[in-house]
Coordinates of C-alpha atoms and ligand atoms in Angstrom, one line a residue:
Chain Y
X1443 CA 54.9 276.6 73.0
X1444 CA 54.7 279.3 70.8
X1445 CA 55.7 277.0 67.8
X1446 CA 53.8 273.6 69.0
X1447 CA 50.3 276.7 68.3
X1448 CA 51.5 277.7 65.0
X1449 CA 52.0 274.2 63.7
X1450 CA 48.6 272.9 65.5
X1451 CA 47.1 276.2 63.5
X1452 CA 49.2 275.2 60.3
X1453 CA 47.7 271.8 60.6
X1454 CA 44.1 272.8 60.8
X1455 CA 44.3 275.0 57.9
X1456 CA 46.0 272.2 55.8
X1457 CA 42.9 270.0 56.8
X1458 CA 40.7 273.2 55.8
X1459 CA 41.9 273.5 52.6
X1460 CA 41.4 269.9 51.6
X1461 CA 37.9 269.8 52.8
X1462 CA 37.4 272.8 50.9
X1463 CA 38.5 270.2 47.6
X1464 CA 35.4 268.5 48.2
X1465 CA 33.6 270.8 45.6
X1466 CA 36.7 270.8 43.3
X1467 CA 36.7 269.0 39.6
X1468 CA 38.7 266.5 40.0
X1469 CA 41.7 266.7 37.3
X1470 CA 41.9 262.8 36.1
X1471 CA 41.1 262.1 32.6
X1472 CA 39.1 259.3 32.1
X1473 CA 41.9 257.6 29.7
X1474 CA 40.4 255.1 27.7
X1475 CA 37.2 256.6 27.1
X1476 CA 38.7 260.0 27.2
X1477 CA 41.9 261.1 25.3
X1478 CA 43.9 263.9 26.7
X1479 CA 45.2 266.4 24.1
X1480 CA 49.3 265.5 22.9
X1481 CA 51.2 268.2 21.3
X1482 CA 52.2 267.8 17.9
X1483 CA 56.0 268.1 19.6
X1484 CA 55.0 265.1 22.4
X1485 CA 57.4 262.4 22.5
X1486 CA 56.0 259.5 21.7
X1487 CA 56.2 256.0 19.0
X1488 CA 59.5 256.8 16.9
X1489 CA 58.9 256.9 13.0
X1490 CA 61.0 257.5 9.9
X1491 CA 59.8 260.3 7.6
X1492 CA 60.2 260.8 3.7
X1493 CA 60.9 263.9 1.8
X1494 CA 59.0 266.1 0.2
X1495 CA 59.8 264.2 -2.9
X1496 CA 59.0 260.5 -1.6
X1497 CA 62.2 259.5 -1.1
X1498 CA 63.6 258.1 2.4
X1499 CA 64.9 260.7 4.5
X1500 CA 67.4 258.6 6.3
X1501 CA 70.7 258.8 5.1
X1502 CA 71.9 256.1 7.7
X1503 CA 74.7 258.5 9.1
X1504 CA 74.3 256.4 12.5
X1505 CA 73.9 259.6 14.7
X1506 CA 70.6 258.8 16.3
X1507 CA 72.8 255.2 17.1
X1508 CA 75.2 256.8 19.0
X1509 CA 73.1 259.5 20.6
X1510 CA 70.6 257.1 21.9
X1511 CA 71.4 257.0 25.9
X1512 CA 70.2 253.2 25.9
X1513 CA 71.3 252.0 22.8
X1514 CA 68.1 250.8 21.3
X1515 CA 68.9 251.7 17.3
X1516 CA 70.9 249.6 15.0
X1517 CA 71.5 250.1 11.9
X1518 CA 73.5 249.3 8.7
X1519 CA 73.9 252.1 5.8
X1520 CA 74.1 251.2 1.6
X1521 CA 74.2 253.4 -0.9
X1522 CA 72.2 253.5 -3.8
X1523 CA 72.8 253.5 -7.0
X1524 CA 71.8 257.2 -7.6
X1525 CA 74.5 257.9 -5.5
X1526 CA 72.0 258.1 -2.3
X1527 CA 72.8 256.8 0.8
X1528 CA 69.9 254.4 2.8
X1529 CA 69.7 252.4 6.0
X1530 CA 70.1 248.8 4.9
X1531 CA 68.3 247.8 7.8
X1532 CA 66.7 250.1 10.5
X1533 CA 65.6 248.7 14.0
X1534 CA 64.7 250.1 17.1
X1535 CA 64.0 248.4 20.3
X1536 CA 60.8 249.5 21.8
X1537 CA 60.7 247.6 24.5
X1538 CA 64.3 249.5 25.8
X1539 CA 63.8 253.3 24.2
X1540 CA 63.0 255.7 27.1
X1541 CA 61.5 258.2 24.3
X1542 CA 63.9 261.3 25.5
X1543 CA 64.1 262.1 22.0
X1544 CA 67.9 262.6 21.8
X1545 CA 68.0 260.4 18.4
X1546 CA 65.7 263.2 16.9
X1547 CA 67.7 266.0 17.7
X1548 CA 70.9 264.6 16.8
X1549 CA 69.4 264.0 13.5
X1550 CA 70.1 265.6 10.6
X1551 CA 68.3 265.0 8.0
X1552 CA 65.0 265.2 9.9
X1553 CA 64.5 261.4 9.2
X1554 CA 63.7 260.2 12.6
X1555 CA 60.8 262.0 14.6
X1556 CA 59.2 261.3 17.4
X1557 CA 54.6 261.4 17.8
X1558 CA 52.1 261.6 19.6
X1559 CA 51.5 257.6 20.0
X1560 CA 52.2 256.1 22.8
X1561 CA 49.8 253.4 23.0
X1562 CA 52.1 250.5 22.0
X1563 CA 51.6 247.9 24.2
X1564 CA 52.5 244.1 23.1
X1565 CA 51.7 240.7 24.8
X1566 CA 55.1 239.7 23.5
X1567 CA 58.6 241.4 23.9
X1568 CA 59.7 240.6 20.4
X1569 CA 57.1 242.4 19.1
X1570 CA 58.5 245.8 19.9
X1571 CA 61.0 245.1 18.1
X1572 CA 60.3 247.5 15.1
X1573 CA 62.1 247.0 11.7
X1574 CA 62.6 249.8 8.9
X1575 CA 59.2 248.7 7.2
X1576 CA 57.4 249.6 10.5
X1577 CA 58.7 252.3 11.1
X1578 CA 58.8 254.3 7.7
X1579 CA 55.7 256.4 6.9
X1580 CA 54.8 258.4 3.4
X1581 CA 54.7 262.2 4.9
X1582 CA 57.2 264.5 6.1
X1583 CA 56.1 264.7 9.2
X1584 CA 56.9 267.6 11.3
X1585 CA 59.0 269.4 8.7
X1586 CA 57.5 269.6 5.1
X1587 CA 59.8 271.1 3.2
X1588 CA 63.0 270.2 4.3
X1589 CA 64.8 267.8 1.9
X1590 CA 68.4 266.5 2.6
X1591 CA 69.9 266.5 -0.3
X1592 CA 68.7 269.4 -1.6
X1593 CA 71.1 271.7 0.5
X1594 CA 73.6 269.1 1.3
X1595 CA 76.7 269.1 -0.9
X1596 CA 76.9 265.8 -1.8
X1597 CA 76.2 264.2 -5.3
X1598 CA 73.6 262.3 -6.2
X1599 CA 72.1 261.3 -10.0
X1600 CA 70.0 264.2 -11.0
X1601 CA 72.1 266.6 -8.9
X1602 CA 75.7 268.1 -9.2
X1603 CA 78.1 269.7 -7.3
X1604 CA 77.0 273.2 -6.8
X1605 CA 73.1 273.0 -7.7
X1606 CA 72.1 272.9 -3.8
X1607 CA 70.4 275.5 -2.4
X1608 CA 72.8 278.1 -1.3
X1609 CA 75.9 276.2 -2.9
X1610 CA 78.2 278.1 -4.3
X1611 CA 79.4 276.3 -7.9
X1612 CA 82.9 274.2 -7.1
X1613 CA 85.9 276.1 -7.4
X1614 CA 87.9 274.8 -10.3
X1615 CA 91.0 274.6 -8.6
X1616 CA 93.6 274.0 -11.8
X1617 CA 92.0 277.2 -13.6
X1618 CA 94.3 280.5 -13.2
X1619 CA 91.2 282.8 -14.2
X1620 CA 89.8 284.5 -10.8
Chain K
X540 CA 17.8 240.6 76.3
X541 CA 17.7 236.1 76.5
X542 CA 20.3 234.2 75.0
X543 CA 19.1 233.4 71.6
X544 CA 19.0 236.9 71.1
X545 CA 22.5 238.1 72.3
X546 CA 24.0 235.1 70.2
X547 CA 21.8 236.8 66.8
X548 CA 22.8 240.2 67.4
X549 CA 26.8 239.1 67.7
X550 CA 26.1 237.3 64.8
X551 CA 25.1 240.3 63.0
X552 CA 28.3 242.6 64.7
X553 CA 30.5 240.4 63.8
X554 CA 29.7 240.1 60.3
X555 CA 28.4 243.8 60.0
X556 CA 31.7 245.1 61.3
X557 CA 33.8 243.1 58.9
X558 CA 31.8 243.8 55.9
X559 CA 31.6 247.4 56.9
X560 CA 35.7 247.0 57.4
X561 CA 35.5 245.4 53.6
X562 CA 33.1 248.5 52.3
X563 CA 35.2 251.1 53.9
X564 CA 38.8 249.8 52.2
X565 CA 36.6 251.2 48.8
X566 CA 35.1 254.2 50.5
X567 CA 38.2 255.9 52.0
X568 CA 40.0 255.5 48.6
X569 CA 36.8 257.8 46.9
X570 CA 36.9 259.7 49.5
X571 CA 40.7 260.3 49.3
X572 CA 40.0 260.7 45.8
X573 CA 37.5 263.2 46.2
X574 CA 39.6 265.2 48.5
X575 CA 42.9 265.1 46.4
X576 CA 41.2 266.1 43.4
X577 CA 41.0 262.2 41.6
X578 CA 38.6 260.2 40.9
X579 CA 39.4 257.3 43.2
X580 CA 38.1 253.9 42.1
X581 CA 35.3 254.1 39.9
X582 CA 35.7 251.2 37.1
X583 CA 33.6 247.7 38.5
X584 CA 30.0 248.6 39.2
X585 CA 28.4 251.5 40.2
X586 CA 30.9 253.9 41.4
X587 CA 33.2 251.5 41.8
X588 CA 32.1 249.5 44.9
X589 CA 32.1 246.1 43.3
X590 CA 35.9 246.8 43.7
X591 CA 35.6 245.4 47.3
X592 CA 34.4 242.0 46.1
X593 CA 37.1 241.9 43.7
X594 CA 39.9 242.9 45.9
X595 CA 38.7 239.9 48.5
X596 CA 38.6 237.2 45.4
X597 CA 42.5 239.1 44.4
X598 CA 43.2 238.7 48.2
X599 CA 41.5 234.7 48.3
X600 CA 43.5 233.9 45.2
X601 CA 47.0 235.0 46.1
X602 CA 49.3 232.3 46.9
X603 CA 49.3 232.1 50.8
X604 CA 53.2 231.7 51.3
X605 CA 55.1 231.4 54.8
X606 CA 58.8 232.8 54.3
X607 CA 61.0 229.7 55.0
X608 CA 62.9 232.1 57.3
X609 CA 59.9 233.0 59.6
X610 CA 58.5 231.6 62.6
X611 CA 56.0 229.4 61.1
X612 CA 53.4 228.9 64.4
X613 CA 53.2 233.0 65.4
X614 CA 53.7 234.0 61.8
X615 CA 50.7 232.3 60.6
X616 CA 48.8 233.5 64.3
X617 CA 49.7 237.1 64.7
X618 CA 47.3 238.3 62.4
X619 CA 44.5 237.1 63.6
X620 CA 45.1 238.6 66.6
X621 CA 44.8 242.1 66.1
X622 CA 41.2 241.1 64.3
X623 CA 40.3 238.9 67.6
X624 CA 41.7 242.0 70.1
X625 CA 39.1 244.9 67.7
X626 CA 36.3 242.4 67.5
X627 CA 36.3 241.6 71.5
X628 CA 36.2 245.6 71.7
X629 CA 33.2 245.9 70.0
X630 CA 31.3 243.9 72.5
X631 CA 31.2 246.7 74.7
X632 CA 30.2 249.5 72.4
X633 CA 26.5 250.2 73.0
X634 CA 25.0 251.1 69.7
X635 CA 21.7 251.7 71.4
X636 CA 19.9 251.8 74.8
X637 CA 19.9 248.0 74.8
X638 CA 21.8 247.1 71.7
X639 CA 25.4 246.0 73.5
X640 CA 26.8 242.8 73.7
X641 CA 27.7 243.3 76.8
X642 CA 27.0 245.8 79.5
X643 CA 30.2 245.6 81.9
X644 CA 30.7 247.9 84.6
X645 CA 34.2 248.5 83.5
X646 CA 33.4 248.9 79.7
X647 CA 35.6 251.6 79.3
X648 CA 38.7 249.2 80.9
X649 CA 37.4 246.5 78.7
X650 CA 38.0 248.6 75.4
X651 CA 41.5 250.2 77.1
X652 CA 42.9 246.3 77.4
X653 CA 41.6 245.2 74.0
X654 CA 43.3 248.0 72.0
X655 CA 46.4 247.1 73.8
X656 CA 46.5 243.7 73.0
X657 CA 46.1 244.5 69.6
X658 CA 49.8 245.8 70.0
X659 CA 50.6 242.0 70.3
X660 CA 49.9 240.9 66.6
X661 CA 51.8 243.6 65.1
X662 CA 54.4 243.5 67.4
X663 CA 54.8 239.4 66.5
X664 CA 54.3 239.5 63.3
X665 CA 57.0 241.8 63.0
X666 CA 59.2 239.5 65.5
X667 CA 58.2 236.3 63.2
X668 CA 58.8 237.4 59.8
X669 CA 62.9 237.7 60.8
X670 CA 63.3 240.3 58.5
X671 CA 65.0 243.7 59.2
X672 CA 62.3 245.4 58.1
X673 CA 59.3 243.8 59.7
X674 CA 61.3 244.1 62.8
X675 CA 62.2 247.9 62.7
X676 CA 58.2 248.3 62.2
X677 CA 57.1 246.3 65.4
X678 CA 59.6 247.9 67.7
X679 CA 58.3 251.4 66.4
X680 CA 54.8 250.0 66.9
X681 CA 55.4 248.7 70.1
X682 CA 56.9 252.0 71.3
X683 CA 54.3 254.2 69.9
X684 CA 51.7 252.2 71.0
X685 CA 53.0 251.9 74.7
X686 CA 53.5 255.7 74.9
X687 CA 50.2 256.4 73.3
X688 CA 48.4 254.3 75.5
X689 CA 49.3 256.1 78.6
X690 CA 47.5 259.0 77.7
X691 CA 45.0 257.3 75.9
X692 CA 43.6 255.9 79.3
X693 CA 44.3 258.9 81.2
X694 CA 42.3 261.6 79.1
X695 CA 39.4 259.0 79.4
X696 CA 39.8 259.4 83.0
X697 CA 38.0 263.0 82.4
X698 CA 35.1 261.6 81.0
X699 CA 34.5 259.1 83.5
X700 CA 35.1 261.6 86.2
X701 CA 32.2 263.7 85.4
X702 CA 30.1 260.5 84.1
X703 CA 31.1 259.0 87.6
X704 CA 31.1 255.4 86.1
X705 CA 33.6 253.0 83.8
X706 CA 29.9 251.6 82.1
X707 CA 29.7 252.7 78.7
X708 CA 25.9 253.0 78.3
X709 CA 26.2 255.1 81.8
X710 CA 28.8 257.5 80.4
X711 CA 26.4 257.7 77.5
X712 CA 23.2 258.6 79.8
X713 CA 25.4 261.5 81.7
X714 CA 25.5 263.3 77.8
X715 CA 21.8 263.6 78.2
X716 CA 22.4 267.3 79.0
X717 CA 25.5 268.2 77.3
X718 CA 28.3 266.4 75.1
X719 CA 31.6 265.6 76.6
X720 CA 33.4 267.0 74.1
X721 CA 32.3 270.4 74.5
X722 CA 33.1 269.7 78.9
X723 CA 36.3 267.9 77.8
X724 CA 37.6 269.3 74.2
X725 CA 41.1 268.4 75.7
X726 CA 40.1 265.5 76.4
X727 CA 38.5 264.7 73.1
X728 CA 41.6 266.3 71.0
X729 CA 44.1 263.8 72.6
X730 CA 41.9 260.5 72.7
X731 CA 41.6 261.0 69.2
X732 CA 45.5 261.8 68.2
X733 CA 46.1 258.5 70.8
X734 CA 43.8 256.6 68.7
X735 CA 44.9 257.2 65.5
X736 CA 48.1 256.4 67.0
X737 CA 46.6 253.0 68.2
X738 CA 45.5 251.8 65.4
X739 CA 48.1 252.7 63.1
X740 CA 46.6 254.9 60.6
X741 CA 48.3 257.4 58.4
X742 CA 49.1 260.0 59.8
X743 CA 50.8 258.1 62.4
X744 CA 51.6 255.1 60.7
X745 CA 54.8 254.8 61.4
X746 CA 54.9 251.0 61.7
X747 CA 54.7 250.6 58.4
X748 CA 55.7 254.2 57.3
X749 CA 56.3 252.6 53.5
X750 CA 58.9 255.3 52.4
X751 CA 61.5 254.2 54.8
X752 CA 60.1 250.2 55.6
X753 CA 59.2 249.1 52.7
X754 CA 55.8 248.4 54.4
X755 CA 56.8 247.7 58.0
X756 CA 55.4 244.9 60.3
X757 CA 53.9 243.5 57.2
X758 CA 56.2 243.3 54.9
X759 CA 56.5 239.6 54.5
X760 CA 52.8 239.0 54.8
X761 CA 50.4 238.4 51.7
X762 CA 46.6 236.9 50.9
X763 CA 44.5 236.5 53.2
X764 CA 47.3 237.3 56.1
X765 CA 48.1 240.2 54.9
X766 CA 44.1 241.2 54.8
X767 CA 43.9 240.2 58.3
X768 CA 46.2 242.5 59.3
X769 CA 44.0 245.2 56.9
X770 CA 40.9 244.4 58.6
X771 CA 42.1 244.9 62.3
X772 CA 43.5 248.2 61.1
X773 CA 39.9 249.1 59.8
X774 CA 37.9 247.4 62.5
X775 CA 40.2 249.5 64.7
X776 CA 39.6 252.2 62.9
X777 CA 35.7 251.8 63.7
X778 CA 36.0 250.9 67.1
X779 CA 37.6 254.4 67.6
X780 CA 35.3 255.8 65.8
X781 CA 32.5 254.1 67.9
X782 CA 34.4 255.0 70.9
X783 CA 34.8 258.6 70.3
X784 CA 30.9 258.9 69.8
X785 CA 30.1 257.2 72.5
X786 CA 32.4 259.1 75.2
X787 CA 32.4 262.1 73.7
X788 CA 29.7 262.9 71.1
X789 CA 26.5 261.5 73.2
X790 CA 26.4 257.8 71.5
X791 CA 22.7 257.3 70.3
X792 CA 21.4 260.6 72.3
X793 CA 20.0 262.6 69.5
X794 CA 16.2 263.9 68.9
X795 CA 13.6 262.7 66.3
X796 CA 15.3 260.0 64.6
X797 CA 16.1 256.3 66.2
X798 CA 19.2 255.9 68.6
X799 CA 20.9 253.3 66.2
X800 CA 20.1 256.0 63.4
X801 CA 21.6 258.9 65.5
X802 CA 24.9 256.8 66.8
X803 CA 25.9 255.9 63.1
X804 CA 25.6 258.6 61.9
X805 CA 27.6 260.2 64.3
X806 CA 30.2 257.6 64.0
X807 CA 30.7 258.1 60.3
X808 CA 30.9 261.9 60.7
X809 CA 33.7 260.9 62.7
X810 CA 35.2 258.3 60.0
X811 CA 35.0 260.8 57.4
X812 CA 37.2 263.1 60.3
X813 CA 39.6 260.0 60.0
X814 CA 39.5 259.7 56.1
X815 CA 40.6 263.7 55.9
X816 CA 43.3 263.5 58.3
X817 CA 44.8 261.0 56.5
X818 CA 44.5 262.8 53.1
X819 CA 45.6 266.0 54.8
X820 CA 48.4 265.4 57.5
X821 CA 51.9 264.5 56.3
X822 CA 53.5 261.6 58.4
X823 CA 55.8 262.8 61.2
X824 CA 59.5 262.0 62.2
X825 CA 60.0 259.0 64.3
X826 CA 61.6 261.3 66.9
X827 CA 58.7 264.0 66.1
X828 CA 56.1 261.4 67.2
X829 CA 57.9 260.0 70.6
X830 CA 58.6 264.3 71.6
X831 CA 54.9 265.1 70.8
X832 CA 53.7 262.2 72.6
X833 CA 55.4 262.7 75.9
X834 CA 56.6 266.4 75.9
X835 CA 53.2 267.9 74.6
X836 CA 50.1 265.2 74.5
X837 CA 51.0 264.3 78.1
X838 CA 51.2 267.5 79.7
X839 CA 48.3 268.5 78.1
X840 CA 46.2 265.5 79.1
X841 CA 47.6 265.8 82.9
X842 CA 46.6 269.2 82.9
X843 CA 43.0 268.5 82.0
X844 CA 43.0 265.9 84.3
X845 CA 44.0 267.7 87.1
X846 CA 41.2 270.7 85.9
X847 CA 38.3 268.6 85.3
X848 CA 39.3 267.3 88.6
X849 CA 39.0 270.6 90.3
X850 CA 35.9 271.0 88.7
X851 CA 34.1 268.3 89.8
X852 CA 35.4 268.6 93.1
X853 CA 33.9 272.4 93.4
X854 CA 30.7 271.2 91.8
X855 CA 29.5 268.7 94.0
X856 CA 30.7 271.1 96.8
X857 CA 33.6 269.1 98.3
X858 CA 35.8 272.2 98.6
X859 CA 36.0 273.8 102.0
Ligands
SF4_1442 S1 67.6 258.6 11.3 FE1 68.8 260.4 11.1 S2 70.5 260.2 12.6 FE2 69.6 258.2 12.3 S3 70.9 257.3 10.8 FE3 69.1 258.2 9.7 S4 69.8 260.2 9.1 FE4 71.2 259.4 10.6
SF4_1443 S1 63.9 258.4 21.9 FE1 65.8 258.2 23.0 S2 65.8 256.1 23.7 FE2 64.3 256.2 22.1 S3 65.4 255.6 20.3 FE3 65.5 257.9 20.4 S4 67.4 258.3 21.5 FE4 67.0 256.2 21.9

């Protein structure tokens, strides 16, 4: 009996509380008129940034591939003639990627990044299908400064062993001098 | 009132009731809105309301399909019934002192036996549309609504004890002093959880309680059917709502302003009562619903029976 109260009490005050919502704001956002505010860090339209030099972050490694929990990136790697290394092709199905952002972390060169666009809609599947030329933009993005092959070890034209930042110059393994 | 009249003025319920049915389907979603902190639909028209004509032309145009599995003659009939069983209840309501269809001398039965023939189209179109679903949702229905009913009738019996007649407009002229509902709050309290069980509405609707049933008796229905079965729900929704003011809430009695004035507005008050339950209450347990009904909304109701009874009895002096 005791119980059957406090629930028919619990109840009213429930149905108190609402009505008391009547002079609340309400929280919608009135979308397309009115845009609600996306971190810099929301998850949104994937794109492919360059380095603070201009050149193509992307060293086609294949690591956002194989991260990706649906499978939506493909991707072939060539190497330049400079010795870089670029995505032949680059293409990432829209239409599948859940945009958890799991290709961005496991990125590391900073190519691929994640913004705050999400309105992407198509009248046609195919269409969000996005190759490398739509998905490459001219800024860094998120990071400004960071530049791959400036403290990676690897050679390119213009850049020895031992010149990157923090790289110690190549032992020279046939010398007897210390 | 002569004939030619009677036949204009159930022209005009008929077609009032089901537009006011139509216009409420938009106003307890802004309403809901309103009380759950959205903004409810507000795109077509001024605040939204054209939204009811262009639900009926999405409901017009859908493709009115018959599942080849279902019992074509009652699937395509049980709708209709529930709309036939809420409009034959309104014929009884009196709106004002000579604005009722009909003035039986057991109104009150009248309304009773149309609200439980309602049970009926649910019930078969649940049976017709031989799908597991559908079928779990008109059993439910038929069990709630038979175990609602009982004490649906008997906490009437209250009313009509101290009104001393089962004529609506009578019961009505006995609030002239003072409102049933604040003689018979018990009374009031368990007509109106029995008639929100009757017709079906959240929290009790449990027929077509969508987490677990997909969407219950109607799960197979669509178009115009499927709007049918929305419009009895509504139209039932009203006729409670007309009943409750008139048995309880003193019908058109009111001062300064016009009885018709006084009795809709009263009636709405009580449809916006409706509107917050819904957006407040959380649907119960099957089991929850059968135990409250008989262990604690029966009781209660027989107790007040047997009280008012005792009352009246010592009133009018009957007791040695
Ligand atoms: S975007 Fe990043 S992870 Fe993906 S292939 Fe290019 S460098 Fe590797
Ligand atoms: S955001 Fe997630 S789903 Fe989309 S491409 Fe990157 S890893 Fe794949």
């Amino acid at each position: 009996m005791l119980a059957l109260l406090e629930s028919l009490r619990s109840q009213l005050v429930t149905m108190g509380r609402v009505l008391g919502h009547t002079f609340t704001r309400s929280e919608t956002v009135q979308y397309p008129e009115q845009k609600p505010y996306l971190a810099p860090r929301y998850r949104g339209r994937i794109v492919l940034t360059k380095d603070p030099d201009g050149e193509e972050r992307c060293v086609a490694c294949n690591l956002c591939a194989v991260a990706c929990p649906v499978g939506c990136i493909a991707l072939q790697q060539g190497v330049n003639d400079d010795g870089r290394w670029h995505a032949e092709f680059f293409r990432i199905n829209f239409s599948r990627c859940i945009m958890c952002g799991m290709c961005e972390e496991a990125c590391p060169t900073y190519a691929i990044q994640l913004t705050p666009d999400f309105e992407m809609c198509e009248y046609e599947r195919t269409s969000l299908v996005y190759e490398k030329e739509h998905l490459l933009i001219d800024g860094p993005g998120k990071y400004h400064d960071y530049n791959f092959y400036r403290v990676s070890g690897l050679e390119i034209a213009g850049k020895q062993k031992g010149q990157a930042q923090n790289e110690a110059e190549p032992i020279n393994v046939k010398s007897l001098l210390p | 009132m002569d004939e030619l009249k009677v036949v204009a003025f159930i022209v005009a319920l008929v077609g009032g009731a089901v537009g006011a049915a139509a216009v409420m389907t938009w106003f307890e979603r802004r309403m809901l809105g309103i009380w759950q902190d959205r903004l409810g639909p507000n795109r077509i028209g001024p605040f939204g309301i054209v939204l009811v004509a262009a639900d009926m032309l999405k409901l017009l145009g859908k493709h009115d399909w018959i599942p080849p599995f279902a019992d074509r003659p009652v699937f395509v009939l049980a709708p209709t019934a529930i709309v036939i069983a809420m409009m034959l209840g309104f014929a009884v309501v009196p709106f004002a002192p000579d604005l009722v269809v009909i003035d039986m001398n057991v109104g009150l039965l009248f309304f009773l036996a149309m609200t439980s023939l309602a049970v009926y189209s649910v019930l078969l179109g649940g049976l017709a549309s031989n799908n597991k679903y559908a079928l779990l949702g008109g059993l439910r229905s038929a069990a709630q609504m038979v175990s609602y009913e009982v004490f649906m009738g008997l906490s009437l019996m209250g009313v009509v004890m101290l009104a001393g007649s089962f004529s609506l407009p009578t019961i009505v002229e006995a609030q002239s002093q003072l409102w049933f509902a604040i003689t018979q709050p018990l009374g009031l309290f368990v007509f109106i959880i029995a008639g929100l069980a009757e017709s079906h509405r959240l929290p009790f609707d449990l027929p077509e309680a969508e987490h677990e049933l997909t969407a219950g008796f109607h799960t197979e229905y669509g178009g115009m059917k499927f709007a049918m079965f929305m419009l009895g729900e509504y139209l039932g929704l009203m006729l409670i709502s007309c009943m409750i003011t008139t048995l309880f809430l003193g019908g058109w009695l009111g001062p300064v302003l016009p009885p018709i004035v006084w009795f809709f507005l009263k009636t709405f008050v009580v449809i916006l009562f409706f509107i917050l339950l819904r957006a407040a209450i959380p649907r119960p347990r099957y089991d929850q619903l059968m135990s409250l009904g008989w262990k604690v909304m029966l009781p209660i109701t027989l107790i007040n029976l047997m009280l008012t009874g005792a009352i009246a009895l010592w009133q009018s002096g009957g007791m040695p």
